[in-house]
Short mmCIF file of C-alpha atoms in Angstrom, two decimals:
data_model
loop_
_atom_site.label_atom_id
_atom_site.label_comp_id
_atom_site.label_asym_id
_atom_site.label_seq_id
_atom_site.Cartn_x
_atom_site.Cartn_y
_atom_site.Cartn_z
CA MET A 16 108.87 -70.50 53.12
CA GLU A 17 109.80 -70.56 49.26
CA GLY A 18 106.11 -69.37 48.35
CA LEU A 19 106.30 -66.04 50.15
CA GLY A 20 106.45 -63.78 47.33
CA GLU A 21 104.42 -65.87 44.68
CA VAL A 22 100.73 -65.14 43.80
CA ALA A 23 98.20 -66.91 41.56
CA THR A 24 97.53 -64.74 38.29
CA TRP A 25 95.28 -64.81 35.26
CA GLU A 26 96.76 -63.15 32.26
CA MET A 27 95.31 -62.09 29.11
CA ASP A 28 95.99 -59.78 26.07
CA MET A 29 93.57 -57.19 25.13
CA ALA A 30 93.75 -54.41 22.75
CA GLY A 31 97.52 -54.38 22.79
CA TRP A 32 97.77 -54.43 26.47
CA HIS A 33 99.12 -57.48 28.53
CA LEU A 34 96.87 -57.63 31.52
CA VAL A 35 97.72 -59.53 34.98
CA PHE A 36 94.90 -60.37 37.40
CA ASN A 37 95.55 -61.41 40.96
CA ALA A 38 93.33 -64.32 40.80
CA THR A 39 93.07 -64.99 44.70
CA THR A 40 92.30 -61.22 45.32
CA ILE A 41 89.48 -61.20 42.91
CA MET A 42 87.73 -64.52 44.00
CA MET A 43 88.12 -63.47 47.67
CA THR A 44 86.64 -60.01 47.03
CA LEU A 45 83.68 -61.91 45.20
CA VAL A 46 83.17 -64.07 48.28
CA ILE A 47 83.09 -61.14 50.81
CA VAL A 48 80.68 -59.36 48.54
CA ALA A 49 78.46 -62.45 48.42
CA LEU A 50 78.77 -62.86 52.16
CA LEU A 51 77.76 -59.26 52.86
CA LEU A 52 74.91 -59.39 50.35
CA LEU A 53 73.60 -62.52 52.34
CA PHE A 54 74.33 -60.81 55.61
CA GLY A 55 72.02 -57.70 54.46
CA TRP A 56 69.40 -60.03 53.15
CA GLN A 57 69.28 -61.94 56.46
CA ALA A 58 69.20 -58.64 58.41
CA ALA A 59 66.31 -57.11 56.64
CA ARG A 60 64.13 -60.22 55.65
CA LYS A 61 62.12 -60.38 58.81
CA ARG A 62 62.43 -56.88 60.63
CA ALA A 63 60.64 -57.27 64.05
CA PRO A 64 60.54 -55.29 67.49
CA VAL A 65 62.41 -58.45 68.86
CA PRO A 66 65.11 -58.75 66.39
CA ASN A 67 66.94 -61.81 65.30
CA LEU A 68 70.76 -62.05 65.53
CA PHE A 69 71.54 -60.49 62.06
CA GLN A 70 69.09 -57.77 62.52
CA VAL A 71 71.03 -56.81 66.00
CA VAL A 72 74.42 -56.86 64.28
CA GLY A 73 73.13 -54.80 61.26
CA GLU A 74 71.51 -52.22 63.64
CA LEU A 75 74.88 -52.05 65.73
CA PHE A 76 76.75 -51.12 62.56
CA VAL A 77 73.98 -48.51 61.56
CA VAL A 78 73.75 -47.00 64.87
CA THR A 79 77.51 -46.73 65.37
CA PHE A 80 78.22 -45.25 62.11
CA TRP A 81 75.45 -42.84 61.94
CA GLY A 82 76.46 -41.18 65.06
CA LEU A 83 80.13 -41.09 63.85
CA THR A 84 79.21 -39.81 60.39
CA ARG A 85 76.85 -37.07 61.78
CA ASP A 86 79.59 -36.00 64.18
CA ALA A 87 81.98 -35.40 61.55
CA LEU A 88 79.75 -34.09 58.66
CA ASP A 89 76.56 -31.94 58.85
CA GLU A 90 72.98 -33.68 58.74
CA LYS A 91 72.45 -33.35 55.12
CA LEU A 92 75.96 -34.66 53.76
CA ALA A 93 75.97 -37.30 56.56
CA LYS A 94 72.92 -38.85 55.20
CA LYS A 95 74.33 -38.78 51.72
CA TYR A 96 77.79 -40.42 52.75
CA PHE A 97 76.85 -42.58 55.65
CA PRO A 98 76.11 -45.68 53.20
CA LEU A 99 79.40 -45.44 51.85
CA ILE A 100 81.10 -45.11 55.32
CA CYS A 101 79.13 -48.03 56.91
CA SER A 102 79.63 -50.59 53.89
CA LEU A 103 83.43 -49.56 53.69
CA PHE A 104 83.78 -50.57 57.32
CA MET A 105 81.53 -53.67 56.98
CA PHE A 106 83.64 -54.88 53.74
CA LEU A 107 87.19 -54.16 55.21
CA VAL A 108 86.39 -55.88 58.79
CA LEU A 109 85.03 -58.99 56.83
CA SER A 110 88.06 -58.82 54.62
CA ASN A 111 90.22 -58.55 57.48
CA TRP A 112 88.77 -61.38 59.40
CA ILE A 113 88.24 -63.89 56.71
CA GLY A 114 92.12 -64.61 56.83
CA ILE A 115 91.46 -66.85 60.17
CA ILE A 116 89.73 -69.46 57.97
CA PRO A 117 92.22 -71.93 56.65
CA TRP A 118 92.66 -71.52 52.83
CA MET A 119 91.00 -68.22 52.95
CA GLU A 120 93.23 -65.13 52.13
CA GLU A 121 92.45 -61.34 52.97
CA PRO A 122 91.65 -59.31 49.97
CA THR A 123 93.35 -56.65 51.96
CA LYS A 124 96.68 -58.23 51.87
CA ASP A 125 97.01 -57.20 48.16
CA LEU A 126 98.07 -53.76 47.82
CA ASN A 127 95.75 -53.30 44.71
CA THR A 128 92.57 -53.36 47.07
CA THR A 129 93.53 -51.15 49.63
CA LEU A 130 95.13 -48.62 46.97
CA GLY A 131 91.89 -48.86 45.10
CA LEU A 132 89.92 -47.92 48.04
CA GLY A 133 92.31 -45.32 49.00
CA ILE A 134 91.91 -43.57 45.49
CA MET A 135 88.23 -43.84 45.69
CA GLY A 136 88.26 -42.08 49.11
CA PHE A 137 90.57 -39.45 47.49
CA PHE A 138 88.22 -38.67 44.80
CA ILE A 139 85.07 -38.57 46.82
CA ALA A 140 86.81 -36.27 49.24
CA HIS A 141 87.96 -33.81 46.74
CA PHE A 142 84.64 -33.97 44.77
CA CYS A 143 82.90 -33.08 48.24
CA GLY A 144 85.44 -30.22 48.58
CA ILE A 145 84.80 -28.70 45.03
CA GLN A 146 81.09 -28.99 45.60
CA ALA A 147 81.22 -27.27 48.95
CA LYS A 148 83.44 -24.56 48.45
CA GLY A 149 83.29 -23.79 44.98
CA LEU A 150 86.26 -24.61 42.25
CA LYS A 151 87.92 -21.26 42.89
CA ALA A 152 88.01 -21.52 46.63
CA TYR A 153 89.20 -25.10 46.18
CA VAL A 154 92.12 -24.33 43.69
CA LYS A 155 93.08 -21.20 45.91
CA GLN A 156 93.81 -23.49 49.07
CA TYR A 157 96.63 -24.88 47.30
CA PHE A 158 98.42 -21.64 46.93
CA GLU A 159 98.34 -21.08 50.56
CA PRO A 160 100.18 -19.88 52.82
CA MET A 161 102.62 -18.78 49.60
CA PHE A 162 102.01 -19.45 45.97
CA PHE A 163 105.40 -21.50 45.48
CA MET A 164 104.07 -24.01 48.08
CA MET A 165 101.67 -25.48 45.65
CA PRO A 166 103.78 -28.53 44.34
CA LEU A 167 104.14 -29.60 47.91
CA ASN A 168 100.34 -29.14 48.99
CA VAL A 169 99.68 -31.39 45.95
CA ILE A 170 102.27 -34.06 47.11
CA GLY A 171 100.87 -33.81 50.59
CA GLU A 172 97.33 -34.59 49.21
CA ILE A 173 98.72 -37.63 47.33
CA ALA A 174 100.76 -38.78 50.17
CA LYS A 175 97.49 -39.11 52.18
CA VAL A 176 96.41 -41.70 49.62
CA VAL A 177 99.63 -43.36 50.09
CA SER A 178 99.49 -43.49 53.79
CA ILE A 179 96.08 -44.61 54.10
CA SER A 180 96.39 -47.35 51.84
CA PHE A 181 99.93 -48.70 53.00
CA ARG A 182 98.67 -48.71 56.73
CA LEU A 183 96.17 -51.17 56.02
CA TYR A 184 98.00 -53.08 53.52
CA GLY A 185 101.25 -53.16 55.71
CA ASN A 186 99.32 -54.29 58.75
CA ILE A 187 97.53 -57.03 57.16
CA MET A 188 100.39 -58.37 55.07
CA GLY A 189 102.90 -57.92 58.20
CA GLY A 190 100.32 -60.11 60.24
CA SER A 191 100.19 -62.88 57.68
CA ILE A 192 103.92 -62.87 57.30
CA ILE A 193 104.47 -63.02 61.07
CA ILE A 194 101.83 -65.78 61.22
CA LEU A 195 103.51 -67.73 58.41
CA VAL A 196 107.18 -67.27 59.93
CA VAL A 197 106.07 -68.31 63.37
CA THR A 198 103.89 -71.33 62.20
CA TYR A 199 107.00 -72.32 60.35
CA LEU A 200 109.43 -72.11 63.37
CA VAL A 201 107.07 -73.95 65.88
CA TYR A 202 105.83 -76.37 63.35
CA GLY A 203 102.45 -75.24 63.83
CA LEU A 204 102.14 -76.00 67.34
CA LEU A 205 100.21 -74.07 70.05
CA LEU A 206 100.87 -70.62 69.03
CA PRO A 207 99.35 -69.97 65.59
CA PRO A 208 95.63 -69.70 66.96
CA PHE A 209 96.62 -66.96 69.32
CA LEU A 210 98.64 -65.23 66.67
CA ASN A 211 95.63 -65.44 64.27
CA ALA A 212 93.28 -64.11 66.98
CA PHE A 213 95.57 -61.16 67.42
CA PHE A 214 96.53 -59.99 63.89
CA GLY A 215 93.42 -61.31 62.28
CA LEU A 216 90.46 -60.28 64.81
CA PHE A 217 91.95 -57.57 66.83
CA VAL A 218 94.52 -55.73 64.59
CA GLY A 219 92.06 -56.33 61.63
CA THR A 220 89.14 -54.66 63.41
CA VAL A 221 91.20 -51.42 64.56
CA GLN A 222 92.89 -51.26 61.19
CA ALA A 223 89.48 -51.29 59.39
CA PHE A 224 88.14 -48.71 61.71
CA VAL A 225 91.26 -46.39 61.36
CA PHE A 226 90.75 -46.75 57.49
CA THR A 227 87.10 -45.79 57.63
CA MET A 228 87.33 -42.97 59.98
CA LEU A 229 90.44 -41.53 58.07
CA THR A 230 88.10 -41.64 54.77
CA LEU A 231 85.41 -39.80 56.61
CA VAL A 232 87.95 -37.35 58.18
CA TYR A 233 89.40 -36.41 54.93
CA ILE A 234 85.90 -35.94 53.50
CA SER A 235 85.11 -33.69 56.51
CA VAL A 236 88.37 -31.60 56.13
CA GLN A 237 87.74 -30.93 52.43
CA VAL A 238 84.08 -29.85 53.19
CA ARG A 239 84.73 -27.41 56.23
CA MET B 26 140.08 -60.30 50.43
CA THR B 27 137.63 -60.39 47.55
CA TRP B 28 133.85 -61.20 48.24
CA GLU B 29 131.61 -63.03 45.73
CA ASN B 30 128.76 -60.87 44.45
CA PHE B 31 125.97 -62.84 46.22
CA GLU B 32 127.95 -62.65 49.40
CA MET B 33 127.98 -58.92 49.40
CA ILE B 34 124.15 -58.77 48.53
CA ARG B 35 123.52 -61.11 51.59
CA ALA B 36 125.70 -59.00 53.77
CA GLY B 37 123.76 -55.66 52.87
CA ALA B 38 120.47 -57.65 53.37
CA VAL B 39 121.31 -58.90 57.01
CA LEU B 40 122.69 -55.59 57.88
CA GLY B 41 119.56 -53.75 56.71
CA ALA B 42 117.35 -56.36 58.42
CA GLY B 43 119.11 -55.73 61.73
CA PHE B 44 118.94 -51.92 61.43
CA SER B 45 115.15 -52.22 60.36
CA VAL B 46 113.91 -54.51 63.07
CA GLY B 47 116.12 -52.96 65.75
CA PHE B 48 115.53 -49.29 65.27
CA ALA B 49 111.80 -49.98 64.72
CA ALA B 50 111.65 -51.71 68.17
CA ILE B 51 112.85 -48.71 70.02
CA GLY B 52 110.01 -46.44 68.90
CA ALA B 53 107.14 -49.10 69.40
CA ALA B 54 108.42 -50.16 72.71
CA VAL B 55 108.69 -46.52 74.17
CA GLY B 56 105.10 -45.67 72.89
CA GLU B 57 103.73 -48.64 74.24
CA GLY B 58 105.41 -48.21 77.64
CA TYR B 59 104.21 -44.83 77.67
CA ALA B 60 100.61 -45.97 77.30
CA ALA B 61 100.98 -48.60 79.96
CA GLY B 62 102.31 -45.98 82.39
CA LYS B 63 99.58 -43.62 82.06
CA ALA B 64 96.83 -46.38 82.28
CA SER B 65 98.37 -47.31 85.65
CA GLN B 66 98.37 -43.50 86.62
CA THR B 67 94.76 -43.60 85.65
CA LEU B 68 93.94 -46.85 87.65
CA ALA B 69 95.72 -45.48 90.80
CA TYR B 70 93.04 -43.03 91.59
CA ARG B 71 89.97 -44.49 89.45
CA PRO B 72 90.35 -48.52 90.14
CA GLU B 73 86.82 -49.03 89.01
CA LEU B 74 87.15 -48.06 85.71
CA SER B 75 89.92 -50.87 84.84
CA GLY B 76 87.94 -52.39 82.08
CA ASP B 77 87.58 -49.54 80.20
CA VAL B 78 90.97 -48.26 80.59
CA LEU B 79 92.70 -51.62 80.01
CA LYS B 80 90.55 -51.79 76.65
CA THR B 81 91.73 -48.47 75.54
CA MET B 82 95.36 -48.99 76.43
CA LEU B 83 95.48 -52.37 74.31
CA VAL B 84 93.82 -50.79 71.43
CA GLY B 85 96.31 -47.97 71.40
CA GLN B 86 99.11 -50.18 71.89
CA ALA B 87 98.18 -52.32 69.04
CA VAL B 88 98.29 -49.10 66.84
CA ALA B 89 101.67 -48.10 68.36
CA GLU B 90 102.89 -51.68 67.50
CA THR B 91 102.17 -51.00 63.73
CA ALA B 92 105.65 -49.35 63.32
CA GLY B 93 107.37 -52.36 64.92
CA ILE B 94 105.40 -54.69 62.43
CA PHE B 95 106.38 -52.84 59.64
CA GLY B 96 110.08 -53.12 60.70
CA LEU B 97 109.55 -56.82 61.05
CA VAL B 98 108.09 -57.19 57.64
CA ILE B 99 110.98 -55.23 55.88
CA ALA B 100 113.43 -57.30 57.71
CA MET B 101 111.71 -60.52 56.81
CA LEU B 102 111.58 -59.43 53.19
CA LEU B 103 115.21 -58.41 53.47
CA LEU B 104 115.97 -62.00 54.54
CA PHE B 105 114.12 -63.75 52.09
CA THR B 106 114.14 -61.94 48.53
CA PRO B 107 117.73 -61.65 47.85
CA ASN B 108 119.09 -63.76 44.87
CA ALA B 109 122.46 -64.14 43.06
CA ALA B 110 121.19 -62.48 39.73
CA GLN B 111 120.81 -58.99 41.48
CA PRO B 112 123.88 -56.38 40.78
CA THR B 113 126.15 -55.83 43.56
CA ILE B 114 124.71 -52.33 44.07
CA ALA B 115 121.64 -53.97 45.32
CA ALA B 116 123.51 -54.38 48.61
CA TRP B 117 123.59 -50.90 49.27
CA ALA B 118 119.83 -50.50 48.38
CA PHE B 119 119.08 -53.28 51.04
CA LEU B 120 121.01 -51.30 53.58
CA GLY B 121 119.22 -48.15 52.77
CA ALA B 122 115.87 -49.95 52.94
CA GLY B 123 116.62 -51.23 56.54
CA LEU B 124 117.66 -47.66 57.50
CA ALA B 125 114.51 -45.88 56.02
CA MET B 126 112.27 -48.47 57.83
CA GLY B 127 113.97 -48.64 61.15
CA LEU B 128 114.91 -44.99 61.65
CA SER B 129 111.17 -43.84 60.45
CA ALA B 130 109.57 -46.25 62.77
CA ILE B 131 111.27 -44.59 66.09
CA GLY B 132 109.31 -41.45 66.04
CA CYS B 133 106.22 -42.89 64.88
CA GLY B 134 106.11 -45.66 67.50
CA ILE B 135 106.53 -42.81 70.24
CA GLY B 136 104.02 -40.52 68.54
CA ALA B 137 101.41 -43.44 68.31
CA GLY B 138 102.09 -44.09 72.01
CA LEU B 139 101.42 -40.51 73.19
CA PRO B 140 97.74 -40.11 72.31
CA ALA B 141 97.22 -43.66 73.80
CA GLY B 142 98.50 -42.56 77.02
CA SER B 143 96.44 -39.41 77.10
CA ALA B 144 93.31 -41.38 76.08
CA CYS B 145 93.73 -43.60 79.33
CA LEU B 146 94.02 -40.53 81.38
CA GLY B 147 91.20 -38.79 79.75
CA ILE B 148 88.74 -42.01 80.44
CA GLY B 149 89.75 -41.46 84.07
CA ARG B 150 88.50 -37.82 84.02
CA GLN B 151 85.41 -38.42 81.93
CA PRO B 152 84.41 -41.97 81.64
CA SER B 153 81.19 -41.02 79.75
CA ALA B 154 83.23 -39.81 76.53
CA SER B 155 85.25 -43.04 76.50
CA ALA B 156 83.87 -43.79 72.75
CA GLN B 157 84.73 -40.39 71.54
CA LEU B 158 88.19 -40.37 73.14
CA THR B 159 89.07 -43.89 71.44
CA THR B 160 87.97 -42.71 67.98
CA LEU B 161 89.79 -39.46 68.37
CA MET B 162 92.90 -41.44 69.67
CA LEU B 163 92.73 -43.88 66.93
CA ILE B 164 92.49 -41.09 64.23
CA GLY B 165 95.28 -39.11 65.92
CA ALA B 166 97.36 -42.09 66.21
CA GLY B 167 96.78 -43.20 62.76
CA VAL B 168 97.90 -40.00 61.20
CA ALA B 169 100.88 -39.75 63.39
CA GLN B 170 101.97 -42.91 61.89
CA SER B 171 101.92 -41.72 58.22
CA THR B 172 105.55 -40.90 58.10
CA ALA B 173 106.54 -44.45 59.13
CA ILE B 174 104.24 -45.58 56.28
CA TYR B 175 106.29 -43.37 53.81
CA GLY B 176 109.56 -44.93 55.13
CA PHE B 177 107.63 -48.31 54.55
CA LEU B 178 107.13 -47.22 51.05
CA ILE B 179 110.88 -46.11 50.43
CA ALA B 180 111.97 -49.33 51.89
CA LEU B 181 109.64 -51.35 49.33
CA LEU B 182 110.97 -49.19 46.59
CA LEU B 183 114.54 -49.66 47.32
CA LEU B 184 113.83 -53.45 47.83
CA PHE B 185 112.15 -53.97 44.44
CA LYS B 186 113.69 -51.29 42.17
CA LYS B 187 115.48 -52.35 39.18
CA LEU B 188 119.16 -51.27 39.72
CA PRO B 189 121.70 -50.57 37.03
CA ASP B 190 124.95 -53.06 36.77
CA VAL B 191 127.49 -50.39 37.13
CA VAL B 192 128.59 -49.78 40.83
CA SER B 193 129.52 -46.07 41.33
CA MET B 194 130.21 -44.15 44.31
CA PRO B 195 127.48 -41.56 43.85
CA GLY B 196 124.94 -44.46 43.03
CA ILE B 197 125.83 -46.12 46.35
CA CYS B 198 125.61 -42.87 48.30
CA ALA B 199 122.20 -41.83 46.80
CA LEU B 200 120.92 -45.18 47.85
CA VAL B 201 121.95 -45.23 51.43
CA GLY B 202 121.27 -41.46 51.49
CA ALA B 203 117.84 -41.92 50.24
CA GLY B 204 117.27 -44.29 53.39
CA LEU B 205 118.83 -41.83 55.61
CA ALA B 206 116.89 -39.22 54.49
CA MET B 207 113.66 -40.66 54.93
CA GLY B 208 114.42 -42.27 58.17
CA PHE B 209 115.62 -39.23 59.96
CA GLY B 210 113.14 -36.84 58.44
CA ALA B 211 110.48 -39.19 59.74
CA ILE B 212 111.44 -39.09 63.47
CA GLY B 213 110.53 -35.43 64.15
CA PRO B 214 106.99 -35.43 62.29
CA GLY B 215 106.10 -38.70 64.10
CA ILE B 216 106.87 -37.36 67.48
CA GLY B 217 105.30 -34.02 66.85
CA GLU B 218 102.18 -35.29 65.32
CA GLY B 219 101.97 -37.61 68.36
CA ILE B 220 102.16 -34.49 70.75
CA ALA B 221 99.28 -32.81 68.92
CA ALA B 222 97.12 -36.00 69.18
CA GLU B 223 97.83 -36.47 72.80
CA ASN B 224 96.87 -32.90 73.80
CA ALA B 225 93.83 -33.05 71.53
CA VAL B 226 92.66 -36.19 73.06
CA TYR B 227 93.21 -34.72 76.65
CA GLN B 228 91.36 -31.58 76.07
CA VAL B 229 88.35 -33.56 74.49
CA ALA B 230 88.26 -35.30 77.85
CA ARG B 231 88.05 -31.87 79.62
CA ASN B 232 85.36 -30.63 77.25
CA PRO B 233 83.71 -33.11 74.98
CA GLU B 234 81.34 -30.62 73.43
CA ASN B 235 83.99 -29.08 71.64
CA GLY B 236 85.03 -32.32 70.04
CA THR B 237 84.49 -31.56 66.43
CA LEU B 238 86.54 -28.43 66.64
CA LEU B 239 89.43 -29.99 68.42
CA THR B 240 89.49 -32.69 65.93
CA ARG B 241 89.63 -30.46 62.90
CA THR B 242 92.39 -28.18 64.68
CA MET B 243 94.44 -31.36 65.52
CA LEU B 244 94.20 -32.74 61.81
CA VAL B 245 95.34 -29.16 60.50
CA GLY B 246 98.16 -28.97 62.98
CA GLN B 247 99.18 -32.40 62.20
CA ALA B 248 99.09 -31.80 58.35
CA VAL B 249 101.63 -28.78 58.97
CA ALA B 250 103.90 -30.85 61.30
CA GLU B 251 104.00 -33.58 58.70
CA SER B 252 105.07 -31.23 56.03
CA THR B 253 108.80 -32.01 56.76
CA GLY B 254 108.35 -35.45 56.60
CA ILE B 255 106.73 -34.92 53.03
CA TYR B 256 109.86 -32.82 52.25
CA SER B 257 112.10 -35.90 53.11
CA LEU B 258 109.67 -38.36 51.06
CA VAL B 259 110.21 -36.13 48.02
CA ILE B 260 114.02 -35.77 48.48
CA ALA B 261 114.14 -39.92 48.94
CA LEU B 262 112.08 -40.37 45.80
CA LEU B 263 114.23 -37.99 43.83
CA LEU B 264 117.26 -39.79 44.85
CA ILE B 265 116.02 -43.48 44.36
CA LEU B 266 114.61 -42.46 40.89
CA GLY B 267 117.90 -40.65 39.85
CA THR B 268 120.02 -43.83 40.41
#
């Protein structure tokens, strides 16, 4: 239980800055990326009318998220942002699931990953908003309904990044803390597999979906 | 009776842990119970849909559970992180952290349960739209939870902020007050956003073609309902940073 707050880090000094990297998160993110690349290669390698296992799963992802993206954005924007939305979900769901394998840690258990993805979504959504509405109309929406509401509107937009990234981080972190504590209390007997199935597979899938859909919704709110 | 420094910090931490998980349990349990009630109401007249309704109910309850899980996480952190090197005033920060997390989870647990209930009702009414309803329910419940997440953020800040060594009455009150501001401020927005999501989900079941318009209206309304929660977040941040 004493190891609860400890993380493995790499430290380096560069150009006057003292940089600290979370080694586990970086390694696990690279593992996820490698697995996804492998999956993509397998899914597209032998495309056939009678698909193999990987192609079925890949088509499932593509069809589901193409429908959701097209409903939220119009056809032209949907074509542009569909790869982002689909790959975001695939990355997150694999990240949340990998924690059920022993000695593997979820990259989403680290706030840096989720906050990074949240900030990415924030910039994409606001870039889309400026592109769709023009800079003048975009700036004007912050001064509504009255001009002195501007600071609160800006904080409201930044709070969206906080809420989307802390939701994912809190759920995955919370799940792993609960698994750790219960495993410690029951000496690893009987309960941990069920907890892993609930927090890793079930909550992990739901939260990955919520994160992806909210990123999509933030884009569509800015565009419309 | 004089208390040792560490004894005081431990006392604040365990009290905060109790508040955190105790209050958080209220909201999550009420929300989940509401969802289960609506699911049974649906099954009473559409028993053939039990598979779909049960699945939606469980997914909705898992989202409503988030508030309770956050309370548990803060309680665990409160129990295990305090150490003797911290100044005495940390005891009050821990109490504030527990209040911020616990109280803010009440509204959000209830609020996330409301759309889960109406999604079950909606599937009974319009089984063909079940995928659309589940998606909208997840978005609505997710947004309704955002104030609990601000509470989680304030609690984490109170837990890990470097605090001054001097113990002053305004300092103590600011730390507990930050917890109270965030906690009470989050109850209303959580329930209010839940009501918006509940009705949006049910109306999509009545008229699935208008789904896009209803989703947008729901999100705009929720953003306005959330603004009071954001005011409390600002005040709580100012109180913490001022200490």
